[in-house]
Short mmCIF file of C-alpha atoms in Angstrom, two decimals:
data_model
loop_
_atom_site.label_atom_id
_atom_site.label_comp_id
_atom_site.label_asym_id
_atom_site.label_seq_id
_atom_site.Cartn_x
_atom_site.Cartn_y
_atom_site.Cartn_z
CA MET A 1 13.93 -2.40 35.94
CA VAL A 2 15.61 -4.62 32.77
CA ASP A 3 14.77 -7.60 34.44
CA ASP A 4 10.62 -6.40 34.64
CA LEU A 5 11.05 -5.10 31.08
CA GLU A 6 12.71 -8.25 29.77
CA GLY A 7 10.93 -10.65 27.22
CA ILE A 8 7.77 -8.14 26.54
CA SER A 9 9.18 -7.57 23.16
CA VAL A 10 8.52 -11.48 22.73
CA PHE A 11 5.54 -11.77 24.51
CA LEU A 12 4.01 -9.32 22.08
CA ALA A 13 5.48 -10.74 18.84
CA VAL A 14 3.95 -14.14 20.65
CA ALA A 15 0.45 -12.77 20.78
CA GLU A 16 0.60 -11.40 17.40
CA ALA A 17 1.53 -14.03 16.16
CA ARG A 18 -0.54 -16.54 18.08
CA SER A 19 2.81 -18.54 17.27
CA PHE A 20 6.05 -19.60 18.99
CA ARG A 21 7.83 -20.25 15.71
CA LEU A 22 6.47 -17.21 14.03
CA ALA A 23 7.23 -14.75 16.70
CA GLY A 24 11.10 -16.17 16.34
CA GLU A 25 11.39 -15.74 12.70
CA ARG A 26 10.28 -12.07 13.46
CA LEU A 27 12.68 -11.41 15.84
CA GLY A 28 15.31 -13.19 14.54
CA VAL A 29 15.69 -15.72 17.52
CA THR A 30 14.80 -19.44 17.85
CA ARG A 31 11.65 -20.66 18.67
CA SER A 32 13.22 -21.64 21.91
CA ALA A 33 14.92 -19.25 22.60
CA VAL A 34 11.04 -16.99 22.36
CA SER A 35 9.49 -20.20 24.86
CA GLN A 36 12.45 -19.43 27.31
CA SER A 37 12.21 -15.70 27.66
CA LEU A 38 8.49 -16.16 27.81
CA GLN A 39 8.81 -17.86 30.96
CA ARG A 40 11.50 -16.14 32.45
CA LEU A 41 8.76 -13.18 31.94
CA GLU A 42 5.63 -15.45 32.57
CA ASP A 43 7.98 -16.69 36.49
CA ARG A 44 8.60 -12.87 37.48
CA LEU A 45 4.65 -11.97 36.82
CA GLY A 46 3.93 -15.16 38.62
CA VAL A 47 1.11 -15.81 36.19
CA ALA A 48 0.42 -17.54 32.81
CA LEU A 49 -0.02 -15.46 29.85
CA VAL A 50 -0.02 -18.34 27.27
CA GLN A 51 -2.14 -21.42 27.51
CA ARG A 52 -0.11 -24.32 24.88
CA THR A 53 -1.18 -26.69 22.90
CA THR A 54 0.31 -28.53 20.59
CA ARG A 55 -1.61 -27.28 17.62
CA SER A 56 -2.10 -23.98 18.82
CA VAL A 57 -0.87 -20.83 20.91
CA SER A 58 -3.48 -18.44 22.49
CA LEU A 59 -3.85 -16.09 25.34
CA THR A 60 -5.10 -16.28 28.72
CA GLU A 61 -7.16 -13.62 30.29
CA ALA A 62 -4.47 -12.24 32.22
CA GLY A 63 -2.53 -12.21 29.11
CA GLU A 64 -5.03 -10.61 26.93
CA VAL A 65 -5.23 -7.31 30.16
CA PHE A 66 -1.62 -7.34 29.92
CA PHE A 67 -1.90 -7.05 26.24
CA ASP A 68 -3.59 -4.68 25.86
CA ALA A 69 -2.30 -2.61 28.40
CA VAL A 70 1.89 -2.79 27.69
CA ARG A 71 1.00 -2.68 23.58
CA PRO A 72 0.50 0.90 23.65
CA SER A 73 2.79 1.90 26.00
CA VAL A 74 5.65 -0.02 24.05
CA ARG A 75 4.72 1.25 20.75
CA GLN A 76 5.62 4.69 22.51
CA VAL A 77 8.97 3.29 23.41
CA ARG A 78 8.93 2.26 19.86
CA ASP A 79 8.59 5.62 18.51
CA ALA A 80 10.47 7.32 20.86
CA MET A 81 13.65 5.79 20.05
CA GLN A 82 12.98 6.15 16.13
CA THR A 83 12.52 9.49 17.15
CA VAL A 84 16.44 9.92 18.38
CA ARG A 85 17.67 7.58 16.10
CA ASP A 86 16.25 10.43 13.14
CA MET A 87 17.56 13.93 15.09
CA GLN A 88 21.05 11.70 14.23
CA ALA A 89 20.10 11.24 10.06
CA ARG A 90 19.54 13.24 7.42
CA PRO A 91 16.66 13.40 5.51
CA SER A 92 16.13 12.67 2.59
CA GLY A 93 14.75 10.40 -0.53
CA LEU A 94 11.94 11.97 -3.04
CA LEU A 95 9.45 14.27 -1.31
CA ARG A 96 6.68 15.08 -3.65
CA ILE A 97 4.11 17.35 -3.24
CA THR A 98 1.30 18.46 -5.47
CA VAL A 99 0.34 22.58 -4.77
CA SER A 100 -2.32 24.95 -6.24
CA SER A 101 -1.46 27.59 -8.52
CA ILE A 102 -3.13 30.58 -6.61
CA ALA A 103 -1.23 29.66 -3.70
CA GLU A 104 1.45 32.55 -4.61
CA SER A 105 3.12 32.42 -1.08
CA PHE A 106 3.57 29.08 -1.34
CA LEU A 107 4.81 29.22 -4.66
CA SER A 108 6.61 32.50 -4.62
CA GLY A 109 9.92 29.90 -4.14
CA THR A 110 11.35 31.58 -0.92
CA LEU A 111 9.69 28.83 1.27
CA LEU A 112 11.16 26.17 -0.80
CA ALA A 113 14.61 27.27 -1.25
CA GLY A 114 15.27 27.69 2.16
CA PHE A 115 14.48 23.77 2.90
CA ILE A 116 16.26 23.18 -0.12
CA GLU A 117 19.20 24.64 1.37
CA ALA A 118 18.46 22.64 5.14
CA CYS A 119 17.93 19.30 3.61
CA PRO A 120 19.98 19.44 0.77
CA ASP A 121 19.54 15.42 0.13
CA VAL A 122 15.84 15.69 0.30
CA LYS A 123 14.96 16.24 -3.74
CA LEU A 124 11.18 17.80 -4.48
CA ASP A 125 9.18 16.56 -7.66
CA ILE A 126 5.97 19.73 -7.71
CA THR A 127 3.03 19.42 -9.56
CA ILE A 128 1.27 22.75 -10.15
CA THR A 129 -2.47 21.32 -10.48
CA ASP A 130 -5.70 22.77 -9.24
CA GLU A 131 -7.60 18.99 -9.50
CA GLU A 132 -8.71 17.93 -6.57
CA PHE A 133 -7.94 13.90 -6.25
CA ASP A 134 -6.61 11.21 -3.59
CA ILE A 135 -3.10 12.50 -2.70
CA VAL A 136 -3.00 9.10 -0.87
CA GLU A 137 -3.92 6.70 -3.96
CA ALA A 138 -1.63 9.08 -6.37
CA GLY A 139 1.47 8.45 -4.43
CA ILE A 140 1.57 12.20 -3.24
CA ASP A 141 3.99 12.81 -0.20
CA ALA A 142 1.34 16.27 0.30
CA GLY A 143 -0.49 18.34 -0.74
CA VAL A 144 -1.24 22.50 -0.75
CA ARG A 145 -4.96 23.67 -1.10
CA LEU A 146 -7.39 26.46 0.24
CA GLY A 147 -8.19 24.64 3.67
CA GLU A 148 -12.15 24.76 2.73
CA VAL A 149 -10.75 22.73 0.45
CA ILE A 150 -9.31 20.11 2.35
CA GLU A 151 -10.28 16.52 3.38
CA GLN A 152 -11.56 16.10 7.56
CA ASP A 153 -9.08 13.09 8.13
CA MET A 154 -5.79 15.27 7.11
CA ILE A 155 -2.64 16.20 8.86
CA ALA A 156 -3.09 20.44 7.89
CA ILE A 157 -0.85 23.63 9.07
CA PRO A 158 -1.21 26.87 7.51
CA VAL A 159 1.19 27.84 4.70
CA SER A 160 0.21 31.52 3.99
CA GLN A 161 -1.92 34.44 5.49
CA GLU A 162 -5.73 34.43 5.18
CA GLN A 163 -6.73 35.14 1.68
CA ARG A 164 -9.13 37.46 -0.24
CA GLN A 165 -10.95 37.21 -3.51
CA CYS A 166 -12.04 40.21 -5.77
CA PRO A 167 -13.21 41.87 -9.23
CA ALA A 168 -10.07 42.75 -11.08
CA VAL A 169 -10.03 44.64 -13.86
CA SER A 170 -7.98 47.58 -15.74
CA PRO A 171 -8.27 51.17 -15.96
CA ALA A 172 -9.09 51.71 -19.63
CA TYR A 173 -11.84 49.22 -19.15
CA ILE A 174 -13.40 50.98 -16.55
CA LYS A 175 -13.04 54.21 -18.63
CA ARG A 176 -15.03 52.53 -21.20
CA HIS A 177 -17.24 51.22 -19.02
CA SER A 178 -19.32 51.45 -15.76
CA ARG A 179 -17.94 50.04 -12.82
CA PRO A 180 -19.89 47.96 -11.02
CA ARG A 181 -21.84 48.56 -8.14
CA HIS A 182 -23.59 44.82 -6.64
CA PRO A 183 -22.05 41.54 -8.14
CA ARG A 184 -24.96 40.97 -9.55
CA ASP A 185 -23.86 44.07 -12.26
CA LEU A 186 -21.39 41.92 -13.46
CA GLN A 187 -23.44 39.84 -15.30
CA SER A 188 -23.98 43.08 -17.97
CA HIS A 189 -19.78 43.03 -18.25
CA ALA A 190 -17.48 41.71 -19.63
CA CYS A 191 -15.79 38.44 -17.55
CA ILE A 192 -12.89 36.44 -17.73
CA GLY A 193 -13.34 33.06 -16.18
CA TRP A 194 -12.01 30.61 -14.80
CA ARG A 195 -12.73 26.45 -15.54
CA PRO A 196 -10.03 23.91 -14.62
CA ARG A 197 -10.67 21.42 -17.47
CA PRO A 198 -12.70 21.99 -21.27
CA ASP A 199 -15.61 19.31 -19.66
CA THR A 200 -15.90 21.28 -15.98
CA ALA A 201 -18.76 24.60 -16.15
CA PRO A 202 -17.03 28.25 -15.34
CA TYR A 203 -15.76 28.80 -11.87
CA ARG A 204 -18.87 30.86 -10.18
CA TRP A 205 -17.35 34.29 -8.68
CA GLU A 206 -18.49 34.01 -5.12
CA PHE A 207 -18.91 36.62 -2.65
CA THR A 208 -20.59 37.78 0.93
CA GLU A 209 -23.41 40.52 1.59
CA ASN A 210 -24.98 40.79 5.26
CA ASN A 211 -22.41 38.08 6.16
CA ARG A 212 -24.60 35.64 3.28
CA ASP A 213 -22.68 33.93 0.98
CA PHE A 214 -23.23 34.17 -2.75
CA ASP A 215 -22.36 33.67 -6.33
CA VAL A 216 -23.28 34.75 -9.23
CA ALA A 217 -22.46 33.09 -12.20
CA VAL A 218 -20.71 35.71 -14.81
CA ASP A 219 -21.11 34.66 -18.77
CA PRO A 220 -17.18 34.47 -19.61
CA ALA A 221 -16.31 35.91 -23.06
CA VAL A 222 -12.91 34.37 -22.39
CA THR A 223 -12.60 31.46 -20.12
CA THR A 224 -9.31 29.62 -19.47
CA ASN A 225 -7.85 27.42 -17.26
CA ASP A 226 -4.73 30.01 -16.84
CA MET A 227 -4.77 32.84 -14.48
CA SER A 228 -1.66 34.54 -16.12
CA MET A 229 -3.58 34.65 -19.78
CA MET A 230 -6.71 35.51 -17.13
CA ILE A 231 -4.47 38.26 -16.07
CA ARG A 232 -2.81 39.38 -19.41
CA LEU A 233 -6.38 39.86 -20.90
CA ALA A 234 -7.41 41.95 -18.10
CA CYS A 235 -4.77 44.22 -18.04
CA ALA A 236 -5.45 44.65 -21.79
CA GLY A 237 -9.30 46.16 -21.09
CA ALA A 238 -10.79 42.54 -21.93
CA GLY A 239 -13.17 42.45 -19.02
CA ILE A 240 -13.24 41.77 -16.16
CA THR A 241 -11.65 39.00 -14.08
CA PHE A 242 -11.83 37.42 -10.70
CA GLY A 243 -8.96 35.33 -8.36
CA MET A 244 -6.97 36.46 -5.26
CA VAL A 245 -6.10 39.49 -4.57
CA GLU A 246 -2.48 38.01 -3.11
CA THR A 247 -2.19 37.23 -6.95
CA PHE A 248 -3.68 41.10 -8.11
CA GLN A 249 -1.64 42.86 -5.58
CA PRO A 250 1.65 43.43 -8.28
CA TYR A 251 -0.17 44.19 -10.61
CA PHE A 252 -2.43 46.64 -8.38
CA ASP A 253 0.46 47.98 -7.09
CA ARG A 254 1.86 49.29 -9.91
CA GLY A 255 -1.79 50.10 -11.31
CA GLU A 256 -2.05 48.02 -14.72
CA LEU A 257 -5.05 47.17 -12.56
CA VAL A 258 -7.97 48.45 -9.84
CA PRO A 259 -9.71 45.85 -7.60
CA LEU A 260 -13.98 45.90 -7.68
CA LEU A 261 -15.95 45.19 -5.12
CA GLU A 262 -14.36 44.88 -1.93
CA ASP A 263 -17.59 45.38 0.35
CA PHE A 264 -18.47 42.62 -1.20
CA CYS A 265 -15.04 40.52 -0.72
CA PRO A 266 -13.99 39.49 3.05
CA PRO A 267 -11.49 37.32 4.00
CA PHE A 268 -11.39 34.19 4.26
CA PRO A 269 -8.30 30.84 5.93
CA GLY A 270 -5.86 30.77 3.35
CA PHE A 271 -3.78 27.99 2.34
CA TYR A 272 -2.18 24.87 4.10
CA LEU A 273 -0.10 22.11 3.40
CA TYR A 274 -1.95 18.63 4.13
CA TYR A 275 -0.63 15.15 4.52
CA PRO A 276 -2.31 11.79 5.46
CA ARG A 277 -2.75 10.56 9.28
CA ARG A 278 0.07 8.25 9.69
CA GLU A 279 1.64 6.20 12.75
CA ARG A 280 4.59 7.11 11.48
CA GLN A 281 5.72 10.03 9.21
CA PRO A 282 8.87 9.85 6.23
CA LEU A 283 11.57 12.06 8.16
CA LYS A 284 11.56 13.94 4.86
CA LEU A 285 8.33 14.84 5.07
CA ARG A 286 8.27 15.83 9.13
CA ALA A 287 11.46 17.93 7.77
CA LEU A 288 9.34 19.89 5.44
CA VAL A 289 7.25 20.07 7.55
CA GLU A 290 9.37 21.48 11.20
CA HIS A 291 10.61 23.79 8.13
CA ILE A 292 7.30 25.16 7.65
CA ARG A 293 6.86 26.07 11.37
CA LYS A 294 10.12 27.12 11.91
CA SER A 295 9.06 30.21 9.22
CA ALA A 296 5.53 30.87 10.59
CA ARG A 297 7.67 31.57 13.90
CA GLY A 298 9.73 33.92 12.43
#
């Protein structure tokens, strides 16, 4: 078995570099050692794999077939060996994450505190932002967003339960004004809206009726990019605001706010940790993914 495998990595290096010298430099051996190892492999197979000339190196027909067949397998073996090595290693380094400001369950701290305790050599750098951007281009390891806005070429794992959005208002406001019965009624109420930046339009409030989605362009009396400001104004009776039920729940529990139009607010997929597909993910990121999965299993 050892004899069968001997020389395959040398052959792959030659096939990829198309040069005995470059293959030797990549493997840290002499050109002569590359030639001898390849010759022994060809002798065992009984066929020439490489066509050698004084100026170039090319693969024979058999060499092309062999290269296509063994390259994926050798990559899998190398990955398996690295996985075993990683089992003895400790995740370390700086892990950069960008998180939506409304990902309440992820930002509660419980999940991340457990990760910090489990992987003390990993340092977290967390940016809270609702702007959408290319995390690869920005040098970010992973992000947390609603599943519906994550690009399809990303790997994504859930970090929350299903979510719901709904309007919320203080009991004091309801005493002074009629309760809206349909989302369209919101256009006649004082509303507290959200926008990510000053140069963008306020977020349109989304609803569902008879299995059909629609949105309402309210005319906010106040617009801000800060959810805590929206909640404080709503609690003070300034108007109706809109956001995640998960965010409002403590205020609902205390009676400071009440939900509105719940029949028009069905659940939808929640938040996901997402990251780019790579042949090998950094150990620090794999450790976070495994911690999230372990936490989900309870």
